[in-house]
Coordinates of C-alpha atoms and ligand atoms in Angstrom, one line a residue:
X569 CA 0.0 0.0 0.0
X570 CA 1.4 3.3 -0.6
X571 CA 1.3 5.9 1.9
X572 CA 1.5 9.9 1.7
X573 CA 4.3 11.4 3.9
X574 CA 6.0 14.5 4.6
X575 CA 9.8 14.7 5.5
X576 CA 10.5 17.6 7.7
X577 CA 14.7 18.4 7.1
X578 CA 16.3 17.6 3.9
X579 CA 19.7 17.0 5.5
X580 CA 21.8 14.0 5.4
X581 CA 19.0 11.8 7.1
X582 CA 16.1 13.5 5.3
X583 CA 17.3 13.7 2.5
X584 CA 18.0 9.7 2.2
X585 CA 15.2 8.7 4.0
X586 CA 12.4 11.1 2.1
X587 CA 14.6 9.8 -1.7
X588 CA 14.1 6.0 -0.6
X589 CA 11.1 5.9 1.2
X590 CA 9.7 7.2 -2.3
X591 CA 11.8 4.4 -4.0
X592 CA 9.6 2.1 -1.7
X593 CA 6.5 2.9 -3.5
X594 CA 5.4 6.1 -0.8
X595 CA 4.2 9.2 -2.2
X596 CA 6.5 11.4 -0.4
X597 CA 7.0 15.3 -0.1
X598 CA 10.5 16.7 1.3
X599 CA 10.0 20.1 3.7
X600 CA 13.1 22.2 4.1
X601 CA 12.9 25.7 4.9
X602 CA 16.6 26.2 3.5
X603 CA 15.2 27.8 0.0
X604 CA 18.4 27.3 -1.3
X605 CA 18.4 23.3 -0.9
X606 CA 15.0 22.8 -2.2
X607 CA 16.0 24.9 -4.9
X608 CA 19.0 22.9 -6.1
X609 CA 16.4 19.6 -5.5
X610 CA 13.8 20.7 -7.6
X611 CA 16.4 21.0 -10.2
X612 CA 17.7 17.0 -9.5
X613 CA 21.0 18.5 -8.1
X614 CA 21.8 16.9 -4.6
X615 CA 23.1 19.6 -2.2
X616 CA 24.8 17.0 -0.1
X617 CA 27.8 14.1 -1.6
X618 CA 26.0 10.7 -0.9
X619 CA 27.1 8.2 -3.0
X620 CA 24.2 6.1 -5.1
X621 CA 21.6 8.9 -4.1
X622 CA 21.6 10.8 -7.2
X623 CA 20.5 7.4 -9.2
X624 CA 16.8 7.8 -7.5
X625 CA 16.4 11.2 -7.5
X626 CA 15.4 12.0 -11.5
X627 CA 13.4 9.2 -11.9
X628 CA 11.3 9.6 -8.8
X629 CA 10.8 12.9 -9.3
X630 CA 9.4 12.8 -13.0
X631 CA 6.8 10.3 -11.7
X632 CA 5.7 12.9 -9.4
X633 CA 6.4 10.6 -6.1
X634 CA 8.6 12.3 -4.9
X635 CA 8.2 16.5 -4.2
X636 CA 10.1 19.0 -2.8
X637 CA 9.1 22.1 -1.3
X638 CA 10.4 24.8 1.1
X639 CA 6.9 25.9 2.8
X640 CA 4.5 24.1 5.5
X641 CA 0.7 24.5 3.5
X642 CA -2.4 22.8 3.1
X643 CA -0.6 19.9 0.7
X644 CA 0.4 18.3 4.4
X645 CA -3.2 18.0 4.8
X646 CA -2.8 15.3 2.7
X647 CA 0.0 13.2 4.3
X648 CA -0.9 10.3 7.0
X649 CA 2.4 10.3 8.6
X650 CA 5.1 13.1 8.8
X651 CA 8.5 12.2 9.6
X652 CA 10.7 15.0 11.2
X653 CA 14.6 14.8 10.6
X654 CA 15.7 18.3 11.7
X655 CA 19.1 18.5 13.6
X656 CA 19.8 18.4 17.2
X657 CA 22.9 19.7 17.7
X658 CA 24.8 20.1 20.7
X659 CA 24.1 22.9 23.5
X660 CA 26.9 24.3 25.0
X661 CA 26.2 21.8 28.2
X662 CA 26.1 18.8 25.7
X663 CA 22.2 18.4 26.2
X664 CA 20.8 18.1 22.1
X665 CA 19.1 20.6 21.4
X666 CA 15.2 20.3 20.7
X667 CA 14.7 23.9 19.4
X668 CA 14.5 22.8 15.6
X669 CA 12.1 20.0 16.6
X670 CA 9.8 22.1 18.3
X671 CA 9.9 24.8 15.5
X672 CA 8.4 21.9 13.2
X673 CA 6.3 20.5 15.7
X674 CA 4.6 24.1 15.8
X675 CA 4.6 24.5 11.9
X676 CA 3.2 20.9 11.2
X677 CA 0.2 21.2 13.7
X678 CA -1.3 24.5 12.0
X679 CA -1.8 21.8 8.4
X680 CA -1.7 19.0 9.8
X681 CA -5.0 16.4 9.7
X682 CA -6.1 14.8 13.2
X683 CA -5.2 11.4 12.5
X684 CA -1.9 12.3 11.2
X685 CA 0.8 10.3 13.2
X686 CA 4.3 12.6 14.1
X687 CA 7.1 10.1 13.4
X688 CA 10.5 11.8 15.3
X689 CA 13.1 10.3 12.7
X690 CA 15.7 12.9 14.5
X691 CA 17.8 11.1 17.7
X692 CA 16.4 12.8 20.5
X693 CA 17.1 12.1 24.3
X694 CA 14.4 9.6 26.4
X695 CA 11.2 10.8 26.8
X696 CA 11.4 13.7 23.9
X697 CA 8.1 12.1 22.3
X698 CA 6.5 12.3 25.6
X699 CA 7.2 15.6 26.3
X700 CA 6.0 16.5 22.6
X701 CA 2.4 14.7 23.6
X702 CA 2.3 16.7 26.4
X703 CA 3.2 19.8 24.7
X704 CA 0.5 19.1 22.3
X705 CA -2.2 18.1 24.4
X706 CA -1.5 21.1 26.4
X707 CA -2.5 23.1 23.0
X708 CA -5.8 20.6 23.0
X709 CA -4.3 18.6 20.2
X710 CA -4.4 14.8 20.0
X711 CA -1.7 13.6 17.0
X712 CA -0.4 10.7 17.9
X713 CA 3.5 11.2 18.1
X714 CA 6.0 8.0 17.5
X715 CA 9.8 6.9 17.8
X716 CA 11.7 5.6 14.4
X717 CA 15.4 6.3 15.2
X718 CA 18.2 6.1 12.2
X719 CA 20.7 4.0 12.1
X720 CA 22.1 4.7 8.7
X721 CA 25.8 6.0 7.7
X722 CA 26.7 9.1 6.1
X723 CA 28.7 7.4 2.8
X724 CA 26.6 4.3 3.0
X725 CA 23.5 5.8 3.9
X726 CA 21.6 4.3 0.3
X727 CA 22.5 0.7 0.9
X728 CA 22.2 1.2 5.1
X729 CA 18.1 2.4 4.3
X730 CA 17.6 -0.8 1.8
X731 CA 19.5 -3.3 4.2
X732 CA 19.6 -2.1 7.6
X733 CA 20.4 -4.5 10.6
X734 CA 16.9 -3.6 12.0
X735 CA 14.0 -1.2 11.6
X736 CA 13.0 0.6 14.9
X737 CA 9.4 1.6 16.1
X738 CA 8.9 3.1 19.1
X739 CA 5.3 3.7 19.7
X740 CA 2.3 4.0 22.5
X741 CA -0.8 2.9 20.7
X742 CA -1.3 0.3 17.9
X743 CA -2.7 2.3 14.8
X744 CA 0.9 4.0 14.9
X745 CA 2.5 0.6 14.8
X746 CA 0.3 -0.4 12.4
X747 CA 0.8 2.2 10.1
X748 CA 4.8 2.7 10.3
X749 CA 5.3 -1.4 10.1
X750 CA 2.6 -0.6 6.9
X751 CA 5.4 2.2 5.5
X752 CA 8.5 -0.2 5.8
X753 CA 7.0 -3.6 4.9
X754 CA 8.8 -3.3 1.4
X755 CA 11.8 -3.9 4.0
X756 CA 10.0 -6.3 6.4
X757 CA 9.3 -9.2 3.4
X758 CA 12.4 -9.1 2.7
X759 CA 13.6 -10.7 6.0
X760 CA 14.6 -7.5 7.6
X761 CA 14.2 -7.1 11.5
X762 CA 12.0 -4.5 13.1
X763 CA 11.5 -4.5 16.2
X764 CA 8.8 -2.4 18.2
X765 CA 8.7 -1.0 21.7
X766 CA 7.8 1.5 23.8
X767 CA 8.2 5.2 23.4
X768 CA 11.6 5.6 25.4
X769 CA 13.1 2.4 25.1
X770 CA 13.4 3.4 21.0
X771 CA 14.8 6.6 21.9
X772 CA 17.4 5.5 24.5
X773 CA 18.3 2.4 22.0
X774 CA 19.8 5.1 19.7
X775 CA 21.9 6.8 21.9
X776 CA 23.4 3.3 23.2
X777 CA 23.9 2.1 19.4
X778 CA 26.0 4.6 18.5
X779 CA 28.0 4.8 22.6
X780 CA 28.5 1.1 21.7
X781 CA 30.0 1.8 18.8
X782 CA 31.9 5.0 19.9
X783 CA 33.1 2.9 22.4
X784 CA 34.5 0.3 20.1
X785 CA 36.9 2.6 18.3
X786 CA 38.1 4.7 21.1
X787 CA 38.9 1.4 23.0
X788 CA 40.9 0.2 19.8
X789 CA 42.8 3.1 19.4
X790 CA 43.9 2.8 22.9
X791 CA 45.4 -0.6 22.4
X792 CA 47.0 0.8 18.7
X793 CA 49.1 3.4 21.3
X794 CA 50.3 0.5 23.4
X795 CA 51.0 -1.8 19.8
X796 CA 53.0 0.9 18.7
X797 CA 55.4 0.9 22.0
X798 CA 55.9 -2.7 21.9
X799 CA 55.6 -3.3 18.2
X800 CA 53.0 -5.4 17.8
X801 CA 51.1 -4.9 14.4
X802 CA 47.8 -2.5 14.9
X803 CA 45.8 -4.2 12.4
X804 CA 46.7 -7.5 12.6
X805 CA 45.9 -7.2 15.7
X806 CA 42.3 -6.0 15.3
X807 CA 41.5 -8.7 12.7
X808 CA 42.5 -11.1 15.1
X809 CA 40.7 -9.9 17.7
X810 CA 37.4 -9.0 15.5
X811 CA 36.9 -12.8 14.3
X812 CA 35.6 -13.7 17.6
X813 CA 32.0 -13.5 16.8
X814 CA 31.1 -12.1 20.4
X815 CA 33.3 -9.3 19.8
X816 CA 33.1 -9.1 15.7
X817 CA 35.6 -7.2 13.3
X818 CA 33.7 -4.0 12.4
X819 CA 34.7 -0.4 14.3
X820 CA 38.0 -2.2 15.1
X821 CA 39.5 0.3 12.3
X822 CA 42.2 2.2 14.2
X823 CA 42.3 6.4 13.3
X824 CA 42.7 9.7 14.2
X825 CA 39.3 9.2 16.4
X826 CA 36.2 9.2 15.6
X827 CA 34.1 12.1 14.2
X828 CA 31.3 13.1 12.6
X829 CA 28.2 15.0 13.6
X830 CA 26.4 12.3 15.5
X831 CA 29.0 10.0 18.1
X832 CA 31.2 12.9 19.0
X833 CA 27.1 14.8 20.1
X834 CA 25.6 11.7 20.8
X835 CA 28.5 10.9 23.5
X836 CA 27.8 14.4 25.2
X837 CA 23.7 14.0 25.0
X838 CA 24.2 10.5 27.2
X839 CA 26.2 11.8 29.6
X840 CA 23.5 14.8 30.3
X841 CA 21.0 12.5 30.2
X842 CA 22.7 9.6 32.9
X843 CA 23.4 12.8 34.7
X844 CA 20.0 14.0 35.0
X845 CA 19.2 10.5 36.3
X846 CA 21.5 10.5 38.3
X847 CA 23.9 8.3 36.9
X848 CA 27.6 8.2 37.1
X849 CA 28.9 6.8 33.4
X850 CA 31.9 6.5 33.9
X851 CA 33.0 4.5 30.4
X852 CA 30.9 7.1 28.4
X853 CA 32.9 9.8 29.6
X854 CA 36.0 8.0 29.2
X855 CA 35.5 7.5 26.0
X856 CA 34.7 11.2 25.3
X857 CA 38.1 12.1 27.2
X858 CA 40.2 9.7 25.4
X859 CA 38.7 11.0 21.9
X860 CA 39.2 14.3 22.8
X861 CA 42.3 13.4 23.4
X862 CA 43.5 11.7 20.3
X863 CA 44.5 14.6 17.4
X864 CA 46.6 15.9 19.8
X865 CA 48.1 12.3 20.1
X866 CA 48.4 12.6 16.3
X867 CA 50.4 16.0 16.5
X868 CA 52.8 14.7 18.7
X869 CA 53.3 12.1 16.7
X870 CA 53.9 14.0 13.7
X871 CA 56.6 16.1 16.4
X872 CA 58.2 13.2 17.0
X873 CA 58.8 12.1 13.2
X874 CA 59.6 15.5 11.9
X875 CA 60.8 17.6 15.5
X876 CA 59.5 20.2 17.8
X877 CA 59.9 23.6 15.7
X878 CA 57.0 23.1 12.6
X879 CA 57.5 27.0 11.0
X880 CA 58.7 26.6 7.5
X881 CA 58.0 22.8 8.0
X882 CA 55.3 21.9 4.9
X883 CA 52.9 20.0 6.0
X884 CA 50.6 17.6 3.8
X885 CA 47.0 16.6 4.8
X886 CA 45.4 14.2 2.2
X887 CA 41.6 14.0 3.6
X888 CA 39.4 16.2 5.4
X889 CA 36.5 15.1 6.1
X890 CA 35.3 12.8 9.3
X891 CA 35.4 10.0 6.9
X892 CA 35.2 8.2 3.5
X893 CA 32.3 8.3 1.2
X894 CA 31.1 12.1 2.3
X895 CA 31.6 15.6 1.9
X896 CA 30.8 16.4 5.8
X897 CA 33.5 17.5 8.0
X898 CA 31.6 18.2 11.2
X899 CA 33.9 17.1 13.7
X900 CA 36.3 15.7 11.4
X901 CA 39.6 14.6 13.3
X902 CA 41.5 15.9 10.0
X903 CA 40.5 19.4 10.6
X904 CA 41.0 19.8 13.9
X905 CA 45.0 18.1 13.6
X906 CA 45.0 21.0 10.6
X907 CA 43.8 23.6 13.3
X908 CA 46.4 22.9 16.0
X909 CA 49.2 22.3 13.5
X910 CA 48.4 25.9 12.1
X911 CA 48.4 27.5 15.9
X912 CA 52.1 25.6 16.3
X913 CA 53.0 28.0 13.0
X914 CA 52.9 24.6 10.3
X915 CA 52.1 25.7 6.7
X916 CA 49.3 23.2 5.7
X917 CA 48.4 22.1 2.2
X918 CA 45.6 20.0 1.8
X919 CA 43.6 18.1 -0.5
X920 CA 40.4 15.9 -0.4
X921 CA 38.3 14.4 -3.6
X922 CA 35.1 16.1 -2.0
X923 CA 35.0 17.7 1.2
X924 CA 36.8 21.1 -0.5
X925 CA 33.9 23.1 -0.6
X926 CA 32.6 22.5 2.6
X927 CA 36.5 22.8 4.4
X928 CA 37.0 26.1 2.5
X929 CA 34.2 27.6 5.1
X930 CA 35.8 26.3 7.8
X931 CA 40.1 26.2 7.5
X932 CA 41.9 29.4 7.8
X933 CA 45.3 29.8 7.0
X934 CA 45.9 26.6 4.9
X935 CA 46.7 25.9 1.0
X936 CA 43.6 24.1 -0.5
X937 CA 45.8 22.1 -3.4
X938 CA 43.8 21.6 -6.9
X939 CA 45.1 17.8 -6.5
X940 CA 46.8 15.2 -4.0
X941 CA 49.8 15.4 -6.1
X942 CA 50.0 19.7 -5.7
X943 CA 49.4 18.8 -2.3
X944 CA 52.2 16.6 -1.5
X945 CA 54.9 18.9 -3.3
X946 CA 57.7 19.9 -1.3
X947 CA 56.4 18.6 1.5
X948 CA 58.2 18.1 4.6
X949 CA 55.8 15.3 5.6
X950 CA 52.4 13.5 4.1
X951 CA 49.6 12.8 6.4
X952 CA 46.8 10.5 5.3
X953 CA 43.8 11.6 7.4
X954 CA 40.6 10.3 5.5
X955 CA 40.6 6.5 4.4
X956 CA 39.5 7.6 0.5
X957 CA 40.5 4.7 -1.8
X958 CA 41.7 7.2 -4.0
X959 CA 45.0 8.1 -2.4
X960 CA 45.7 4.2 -2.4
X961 CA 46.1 4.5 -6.4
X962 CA 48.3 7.8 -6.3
X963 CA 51.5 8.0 -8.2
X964 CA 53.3 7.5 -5.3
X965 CA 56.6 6.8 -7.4
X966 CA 56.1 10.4 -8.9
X967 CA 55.3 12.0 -5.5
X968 CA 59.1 10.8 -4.0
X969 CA 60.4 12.6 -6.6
X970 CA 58.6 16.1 -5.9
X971 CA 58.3 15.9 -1.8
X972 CA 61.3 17.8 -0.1
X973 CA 61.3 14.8 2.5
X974 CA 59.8 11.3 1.9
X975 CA 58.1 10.3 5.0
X976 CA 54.3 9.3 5.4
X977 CA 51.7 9.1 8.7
X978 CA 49.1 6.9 7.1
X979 CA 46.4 7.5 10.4
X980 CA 44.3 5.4 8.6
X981 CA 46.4 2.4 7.9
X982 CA 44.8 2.6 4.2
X983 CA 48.0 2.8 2.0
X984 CA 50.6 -0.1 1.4
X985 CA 53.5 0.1 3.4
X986 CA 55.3 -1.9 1.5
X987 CA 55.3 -0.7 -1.8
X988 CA 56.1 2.8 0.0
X989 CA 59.4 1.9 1.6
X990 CA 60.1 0.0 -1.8
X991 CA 60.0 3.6 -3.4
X992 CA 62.0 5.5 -0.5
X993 CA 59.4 6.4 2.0
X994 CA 59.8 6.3 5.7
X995 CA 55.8 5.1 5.9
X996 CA 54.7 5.4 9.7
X997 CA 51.6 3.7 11.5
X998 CA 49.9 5.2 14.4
Ligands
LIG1291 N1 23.9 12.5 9.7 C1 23.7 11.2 9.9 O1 24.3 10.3 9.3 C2 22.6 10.7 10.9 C3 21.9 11.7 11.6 N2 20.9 11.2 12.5 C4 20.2 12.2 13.3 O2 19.2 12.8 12.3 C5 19.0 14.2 12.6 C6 19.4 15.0 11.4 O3 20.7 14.9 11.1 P1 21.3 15.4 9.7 O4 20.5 14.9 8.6 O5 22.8 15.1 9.8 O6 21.1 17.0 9.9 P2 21.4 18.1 8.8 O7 21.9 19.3 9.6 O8 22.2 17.6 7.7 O9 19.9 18.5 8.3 C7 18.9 19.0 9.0 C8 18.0 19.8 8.0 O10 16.8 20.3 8.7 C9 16.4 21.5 8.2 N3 15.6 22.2 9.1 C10 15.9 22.8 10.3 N4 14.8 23.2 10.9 C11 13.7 23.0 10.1 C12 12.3 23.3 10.1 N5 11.8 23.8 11.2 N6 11.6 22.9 9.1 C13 12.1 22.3 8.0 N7 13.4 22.0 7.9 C14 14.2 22.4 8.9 C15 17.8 22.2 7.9 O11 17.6 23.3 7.0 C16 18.6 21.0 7.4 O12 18.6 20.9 6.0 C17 19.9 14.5 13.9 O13 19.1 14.3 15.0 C18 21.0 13.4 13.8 O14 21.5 13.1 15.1 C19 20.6 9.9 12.7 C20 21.3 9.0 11.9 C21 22.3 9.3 11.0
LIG1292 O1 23.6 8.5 14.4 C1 24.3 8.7 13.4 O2 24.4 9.8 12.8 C2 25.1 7.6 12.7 O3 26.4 7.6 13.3 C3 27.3 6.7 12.8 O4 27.4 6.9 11.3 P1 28.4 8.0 10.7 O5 28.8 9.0 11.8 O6 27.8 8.4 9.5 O7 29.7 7.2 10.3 P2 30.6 5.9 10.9 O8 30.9 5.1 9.8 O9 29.9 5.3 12.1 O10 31.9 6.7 11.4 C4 31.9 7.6 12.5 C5 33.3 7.9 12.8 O11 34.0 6.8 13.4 C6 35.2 6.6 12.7 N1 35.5 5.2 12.6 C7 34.6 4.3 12.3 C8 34.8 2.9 12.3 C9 36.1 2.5 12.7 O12 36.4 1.2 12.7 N2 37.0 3.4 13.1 C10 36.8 4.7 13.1 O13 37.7 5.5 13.4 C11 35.0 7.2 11.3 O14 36.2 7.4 10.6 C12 34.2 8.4 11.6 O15 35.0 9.5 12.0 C13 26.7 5.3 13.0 O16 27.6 4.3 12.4 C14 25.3 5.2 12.4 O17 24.8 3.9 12.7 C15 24.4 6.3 13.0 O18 23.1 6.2 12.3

């Protein structure tokens, strides 16, 4: 059965979500009130770099399921479930921030039919769609407000919408249920989990999801700083370790930490949340610490390999953003080693296949090179920051020839070592 939705947000979740839920036979309109986004999306341009996306878009959009618009109006009379995927970014304190949520909330309800359910696609602490009913009923209005968290990665996020490890449905009365496990049964017969609970339990679920996982790589990264002392081989090591099916191989990839706009805020919304319950998480803010921690980690390193005075050292970022497979750099580890190596007087050149645009608006006082290979000349030292495929296939034999010094930090433990010192390079793990 096809169902009419709205998708309030058109970011990286929104934007997916609203593209493939068409694909799954919805009718489905896209709200963002960023005019310039809906713009470039009425014109099939995507305004975000997510690989696979832009194969949906034309298609869907000449057989008219799939709509954009930048205003709320009567046309969400229409829909039987809206799905809000605004951001909740960090406040100052860590708590997420509901503002954008509410904004929508108040928007919707003015169009919005009775029996329209509100599904909160956005991760928002315990107890969020609770305090939305009660905001609600406090106005005399009656929608019936559910929990659908996203589990889906930024570079991935295509495939992780079609074949997710489980579908999520938190919910308080049965015609919600009913109607979300209606919207993702193109999913459901094909074998694909979804499980339902209450309102809070889907909510918290979220938040441990992605701690778990946070977890995972600040705990490997640990042990990489005590492999490197003794010698022992980093990744090796993690395969070794990940084939033991209770602990299993995947966020065992050792980096510069991890980043992104959802662990590194996800981490601080828990903590305020145990805290509020008063509840001491003591791993949780471990983890935080010791991922706050690591770029520095990474600049010392980079010290220790090429000595204490950087000015008129020439430094060489390949990658900028948090990872592979996107143009986002919110909270990307690479910019924030760029930013302290600037501070210690470093002059930075840098280069990524996508993330240029969006780095531009963020890095001062930094040489954005037109390609890897401008990037690496005369360099003092090459740091590999982001795991793009790309840099594995570089000319690396034509790079020796143009770097002042041969010496690479691979932080991502992406390019072959072997072949490197082959050519000259001194190739260094973290
Ligand atoms: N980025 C990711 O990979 C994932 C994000 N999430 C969660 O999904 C939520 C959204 O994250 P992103 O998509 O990354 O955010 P984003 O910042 O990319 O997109 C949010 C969009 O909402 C729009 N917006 C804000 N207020 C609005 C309003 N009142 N009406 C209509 N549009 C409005 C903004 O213009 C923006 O386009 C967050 O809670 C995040 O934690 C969950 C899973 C994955
Ligand atoms: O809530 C969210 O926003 C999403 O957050 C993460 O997805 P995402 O941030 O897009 O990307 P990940 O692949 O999880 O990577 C996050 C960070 O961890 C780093 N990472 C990941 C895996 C690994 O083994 N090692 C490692 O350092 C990445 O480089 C990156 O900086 C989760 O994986 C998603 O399930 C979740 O939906």
């Amino acid at each position: 059965m096809n169902i009419k939705l709205h998708v309030i947000g058109t970011g990286y979740v929104g934007l997916v979500s609203g593209v493939m839920m068409s694909y799954l036979g919805h009718d489905v309109t896209c709200l963002d009130t960023d005019i310039s986004k809906i713009n470039q999306l009425k014109k099939n341009i995507l305004p975000i770099y997510e690989p696979k996306l832009a194969e949906y878009l034309p298609a869907l959009v000449k057989s008219g399921k799939l709509r954009f618009t930048s205003s709320y109006s009567a046309e969400l009379q229409n829909s039987q479930a809206v799905f809000i995927t605004v951001g909740t970014p960090p406040l100052p304190s860590g708590e997420a921030d509901l503002q954008y949520i509410f904004t929508a909330i108040d928007n919707l309800c003015e169009w919005i039919r009775d029996d329209c359910l509100i599904v909160i696609k956005s991760t928002v602490p315990p107890t969020t769609c609770n305090r939305i009913i009660d905001y609600l009923n406090n106005k005399n209005l009656k929608f019936s407000v559910a929990s659908n968290p996203e589990f889906l990665r930024e570079g991935t996020a295509v495939d992780d919408f079609l074949n997710p490890d489980r579908i999520l449905i938190g919910t308080n009365n049965k015609q919600a249920e009913d109607l979300l496990k209606e919207i993702y049964r193109p999913l459901t017969t094909r074998n694909i989990p979804l499980v339902t609970t209450d309102l809070v339990t889907a909510e918290l679920t979220k938040y441990v999801s992605n701690a778990f996982l946070a977890t995972k790589i600040a705990f490997i990264n640990e042990m990489a700083n005590l492999c490197e002392k003794i010698g022992a081989n980093t990744k090796e090591l993690s395969c070794a370790v990940g084939l033991d099916k209770r602990i299993g191989r995947e966020f065992l990839n050792v980096g510069p930490g991890f980043g992104g706009s959802c662990f590194p805020k996800d981490m601080l919304a828990l903590v305020q949340i145990a805290t509020h319950y008063q509840c001491n998480f003591q791993i949780v803010n471990s983890v935080i610490n010791s991922n706050y921690q690591r770029p520095y980690d990474m600049v010392d390193k980079i010290h220790y390999i090429i000595g204490n005075d950087l000015h008129n050292k020439v430094i060489s970022v390949l990658g900028l953003t948090f990872k592979a497979g996107t143009d986002d750099i919110r909270n990307s580890p690479a910019i924030k080693i760029i930013e302290i190596l600037v501070d210690k007087g470093a002059n930075i050149k840098v280069f990524d296949p996508v993330g240029m645009n969006n780095a531009k608006k963020e890095l001062k006082n930094v040489f954005f090179a037109d390609s890897a290979l401008s990037a690496c000349k005369n360099s003092d030292i090459i740091i590999v920051a982001t795991e793009w495929s790309e840099f594995k296939d570089l000319d690396w034999s034509l790079i020796h020839r143009q770097v002042k010094s041969p010496v690479i930090i691979d932080l991502r433990h992406i390019l072959d070592g072997d072949m490197l010192k082959a050519l000259g390079f001194k190739y260094c793990l973290i």
